[in-house]
Amino acid sequence: MKKTIILAAALSVFSITATFAQTEAPAKPEKKERTERKGERPNPMADLNLTEEQGQKMKALNEEGRAKMEAVRNDASLNDDQKKAKMMELRKAQNEKRMAILTPEQKKKWDDKMKEGRAKPEKRD
């Protein structure tokens, strides 16, 4: 009986220490670390040589589009298919507004860049 109690006590001590000795799960890397690991995504607007005015208009357009898309994502009255359709509509409208800001040369550069991106999509992790 005494041996059983001592054995049970020893087993519980070893199991408790083994539990505490387990390493913590690795923390999810910070967003910055993830982008560094994957490599920065190139900014397609960088090669367009936008004027300061165009840059401000693009920034405002992007902020407006981001807000509208966030509103669609948070709209509980829409199902997934409706949200997807609405997002496509918003992207199309935003692209049309973006093209209205660009000069013909910049539009050509943009179209070439988009074709190049579609031709060889980046590998995703």
PDB file of C-alpha atoms in Angstrom:
ATOM      1  CA  MET A   1       0.000   0.000   0.000  1.00  0.00           C
ATOM      2  CA  LYS A   2       2.815   2.350   0.967  1.00  0.00           C
ATOM      3  CA  LYS A   3       4.623   1.585  -2.297  1.00  0.00           C
ATOM      4  CA  THR A   4       1.486   2.371  -4.296  1.00  0.00           C
ATOM      5  CA  ILE A   5       1.068   5.764  -2.613  1.00  0.00           C
ATOM      6  CA  ILE A   6       4.746   6.633  -3.127  1.00  0.00           C
ATOM      7  CA  LEU A   7       4.580   5.485  -6.742  1.00  0.00           C
ATOM      8  CA  ALA A   8       1.417   7.544  -7.365  1.00  0.00           C
ATOM      9  CA  ALA A   9       3.015  10.613  -5.761  1.00  0.00           C
ATOM     10  CA  ALA A  10       6.181  10.201  -7.839  1.00  0.00           C
ATOM     11  CA  LEU A  11       4.189   9.798 -11.054  1.00  0.00           C
ATOM     12  CA  SER A  12       2.123  12.901 -10.327  1.00  0.00           C
ATOM     13  CA  VAL A  13       5.276  14.946  -9.592  1.00  0.00           C
ATOM     14  CA  PHE A  14       6.865  13.820 -12.847  1.00  0.00           C
ATOM     15  CA  SER A  15       3.711  14.445 -14.871  1.00  0.00           C
ATOM     16  CA  ILE A  16       3.288  17.933 -13.393  1.00  0.00           C
ATOM     17  CA  THR A  17       6.893  18.878 -14.162  1.00  0.00           C
ATOM     18  CA  ALA A  18       6.578  17.457 -17.665  1.00  0.00           C
ATOM     19  CA  THR A  19       3.464  19.564 -18.230  1.00  0.00           C
ATOM     20  CA  PHE A  20       5.221  22.759 -17.159  1.00  0.00           C
ATOM     21  CA  ALA A  21       8.320  21.874 -19.149  1.00  0.00           C
ATOM     22  CA  GLN A  22       6.435  21.901 -22.442  1.00  0.00           C
ATOM     23  CA  THR A  23       7.382  24.815 -24.630  1.00  0.00           C
ATOM     24  CA  GLU A  24       4.883  27.503 -25.493  1.00  0.00           C
ATOM     25  CA  ALA A  25       3.384  27.533 -28.951  1.00  0.00           C
ATOM     26  CA  PRO A  26       5.327  29.903 -31.185  1.00  0.00           C
ATOM     27  CA  ALA A  27       3.649  33.279 -31.400  1.00  0.00           C
ATOM     28  CA  LYS A  28       2.229  34.398 -34.726  1.00  0.00           C
ATOM     29  CA  PRO A  29       4.816  36.615 -36.406  1.00  0.00           C
ATOM     30  CA  GLU A  30       4.161  40.332 -36.483  1.00  0.00           C
ATOM     31  CA  LYS A  31       2.680  41.683 -39.711  1.00  0.00           C
ATOM     32  CA  LYS A  32       5.971  43.386 -40.549  1.00  0.00           C
ATOM     33  CA  GLU A  33       7.869  40.110 -40.135  1.00  0.00           C
ATOM     34  CA  ARG A  34       5.394  38.282 -42.374  1.00  0.00           C
ATOM     35  CA  THR A  35       5.794  40.823 -45.164  1.00  0.00           C
ATOM     36  CA  GLU A  36       9.581  40.767 -44.818  1.00  0.00           C
ATOM     37  CA  ARG A  37       9.550  37.006 -45.026  1.00  0.00           C
ATOM     38  CA  LYS A  38       7.297  36.969 -48.076  1.00  0.00           C
ATOM     39  CA  GLY A  39       8.946  40.005 -49.584  1.00  0.00           C
ATOM     40  CA  GLU A  40       7.307  43.358 -50.015  1.00  0.00           C
ATOM     41  CA  ARG A  41       4.588  43.442 -52.610  1.00  0.00           C
ATOM     42  CA  PRO A  42       5.471  45.952 -55.279  1.00  0.00           C
ATOM     43  CA  ASN A  43       3.374  49.097 -55.502  1.00  0.00           C
ATOM     44  CA  PRO A  44       1.941  49.187 -59.042  1.00  0.00           C
ATOM     45  CA  MET A  45       1.521  52.971 -58.782  1.00  0.00           C
ATOM     46  CA  ALA A  46       5.229  53.567 -58.148  1.00  0.00           C
ATOM     47  CA  ASP A  47       6.215  53.336 -61.829  1.00  0.00           C
ATOM     48  CA  LEU A  48       3.496  55.719 -62.989  1.00  0.00           C
ATOM     49  CA  ASN A  49       5.295  58.887 -61.843  1.00  0.00           C
ATOM     50  CA  LEU A  50       2.117  60.451 -60.476  1.00  0.00           C
ATOM     51  CA  THR A  51       2.004  64.192 -59.937  1.00  0.00           C
ATOM     52  CA  GLU A  52       1.368  65.406 -56.411  1.00  0.00           C
ATOM     53  CA  GLU A  53      -2.232  66.218 -57.332  1.00  0.00           C
ATOM     54  CA  GLN A  54      -2.755  62.761 -58.849  1.00  0.00           C
ATOM     55  CA  GLY A  55      -1.209  61.171 -55.770  1.00  0.00           C
ATOM     56  CA  GLN A  56      -3.606  63.030 -53.488  1.00  0.00           C
ATOM     57  CA  LYS A  57      -6.576  62.048 -55.650  1.00  0.00           C
ATOM     58  CA  MET A  58      -5.471  58.399 -55.669  1.00  0.00           C
ATOM     59  CA  LYS A  59      -5.017  58.403 -51.907  1.00  0.00           C
ATOM     60  CA  ALA A  60      -8.502  59.878 -51.393  1.00  0.00           C
ATOM     61  CA  LEU A  61      -9.959  57.379 -53.877  1.00  0.00           C
ATOM     62  CA  ASN A  62      -8.295  54.454 -52.076  1.00  0.00           C
ATOM     63  CA  GLU A  63      -9.533  55.626 -48.669  1.00  0.00           C
ATOM     64  CA  GLU A  64     -13.066  56.055 -50.022  1.00  0.00           C
ATOM     65  CA  GLY A  65     -12.968  52.603 -51.633  1.00  0.00           C
ATOM     66  CA  ARG A  66     -11.604  51.006 -48.472  1.00  0.00           C
ATOM     67  CA  ALA A  67     -14.429  52.538 -46.413  1.00  0.00           C
ATOM     68  CA  LYS A  68     -17.095  51.370 -48.872  1.00  0.00           C
ATOM     69  CA  MET A  69     -15.688  47.833 -48.972  1.00  0.00           C
ATOM     70  CA  GLU A  70     -15.515  47.697 -45.183  1.00  0.00           C
ATOM     71  CA  ALA A  71     -19.179  48.741 -45.050  1.00  0.00           C
ATOM     72  CA  VAL A  72     -20.091  45.897 -47.425  1.00  0.00           C
ATOM     73  CA  ARG A  73     -18.093  43.387 -45.356  1.00  0.00           C
ATOM     74  CA  ASN A  74     -19.906  44.476 -42.200  1.00  0.00           C
ATOM     75  CA  ASP A  75     -23.386  44.520 -43.776  1.00  0.00           C
ATOM     76  CA  ALA A  76     -25.173  41.606 -42.115  1.00  0.00           C
ATOM     77  CA  SER A  77     -28.183  41.918 -44.427  1.00  0.00           C
ATOM     78  CA  LEU A  78     -26.139  40.648 -47.405  1.00  0.00           C
ATOM     79  CA  ASN A  79     -25.234  37.007 -47.955  1.00  0.00           C
ATOM     80  CA  ASP A  80     -21.784  35.977 -49.231  1.00  0.00           C
ATOM     81  CA  ASP A  81     -22.770  35.984 -52.905  1.00  0.00           C
ATOM     82  CA  GLN A  82     -24.331  39.430 -52.612  1.00  0.00           C
ATOM     83  CA  LYS A  83     -21.244  40.741 -50.817  1.00  0.00           C
ATOM     84  CA  LYS A  84     -19.007  39.300 -53.526  1.00  0.00           C
ATOM     85  CA  ALA A  85     -21.098  40.914 -56.282  1.00  0.00           C
ATOM     86  CA  LYS A  86     -21.142  44.256 -54.467  1.00  0.00           C
ATOM     87  CA  MET A  87     -17.361  44.136 -53.946  1.00  0.00           C
ATOM     88  CA  MET A  88     -16.820  43.443 -57.651  1.00  0.00           C
ATOM     89  CA  GLU A  89     -19.037  46.423 -58.471  1.00  0.00           C
ATOM     90  CA  LEU A  90     -17.057  48.641 -56.112  1.00  0.00           C
ATOM     91  CA  ARG A  91     -13.715  47.476 -57.553  1.00  0.00           C
ATOM     92  CA  LYS A  92     -14.904  48.134 -61.088  1.00  0.00           C
ATOM     93  CA  ALA A  93     -16.152  51.625 -60.186  1.00  0.00           C
ATOM     94  CA  GLN A  94     -12.925  52.392 -58.333  1.00  0.00           C
ATOM     95  CA  ASN A  95     -10.842  51.230 -61.293  1.00  0.00           C
ATOM     96  CA  GLU A  96     -12.845  53.478 -63.638  1.00  0.00           C
ATOM     97  CA  LYS A  97     -12.261  56.448 -61.313  1.00  0.00           C
ATOM     98  CA  ARG A  98      -8.563  55.550 -61.111  1.00  0.00           C
ATOM     99  CA  MET A  99      -8.285  55.500 -64.907  1.00  0.00           C
ATOM    100  CA  ALA A 100      -9.955  58.933 -65.078  1.00  0.00           C
ATOM    101  CA  ILE A 101      -7.149  60.345 -62.907  1.00  0.00           C
ATOM    102  CA  LEU A 102      -4.319  58.919 -65.048  1.00  0.00           C
ATOM    103  CA  THR A 103      -2.895  60.379 -68.252  1.00  0.00           C
ATOM    104  CA  PRO A 104      -2.975  58.224 -71.432  1.00  0.00           C
ATOM    105  CA  GLU A 105       0.722  57.304 -70.969  1.00  0.00           C
ATOM    106  CA  GLN A 106       0.121  56.336 -67.358  1.00  0.00           C
ATOM    107  CA  LYS A 107      -2.919  54.277 -68.370  1.00  0.00           C
ATOM    108  CA  LYS A 108      -0.785  52.367 -70.864  1.00  0.00           C
ATOM    109  CA  LYS A 109       1.871  51.703 -68.203  1.00  0.00           C
ATOM    110  CA  TRP A 110      -0.858  50.592 -65.792  1.00  0.00           C
ATOM    111  CA  ASP A 111      -2.422  48.223 -68.334  1.00  0.00           C
ATOM    112  CA  ASP A 112       0.995  46.766 -69.197  1.00  0.00           C
ATOM    113  CA  LYS A 113       1.757  46.255 -65.510  1.00  0.00           C
ATOM    114  CA  MET A 114      -1.600  44.526 -64.933  1.00  0.00           C
ATOM    115  CA  LYS A 115      -1.105  42.243 -67.958  1.00  0.00           C
ATOM    116  CA  GLU A 116       2.373  41.361 -66.705  1.00  0.00           C
ATOM    117  CA  GLY A 117       0.961  40.563 -63.262  1.00  0.00           C
ATOM    118  CA  ARG A 118      -1.733  38.319 -64.695  1.00  0.00           C
ATOM    119  CA  ALA A 119       0.759  36.542 -66.949  1.00  0.00           C
ATOM    120  CA  LYS A 120       2.964  35.399 -64.066  1.00  0.00           C
ATOM    121  CA  PRO A 121       1.131  35.417 -60.739  1.00  0.00           C
ATOM    122  CA  GLU A 122       3.293  35.448 -57.619  1.00  0.00           C
ATOM    123  CA  LYS A 123       3.603  32.245 -55.667  1.00  0.00           C
ATOM    124  CA  ARG A 124       1.654  32.393 -52.438  1.00  0.00           C
ATOM    125  CA  ASP A 125       2.591  30.704 -49.189  1.00  0.00           C
TER     126      ASP A 125
END
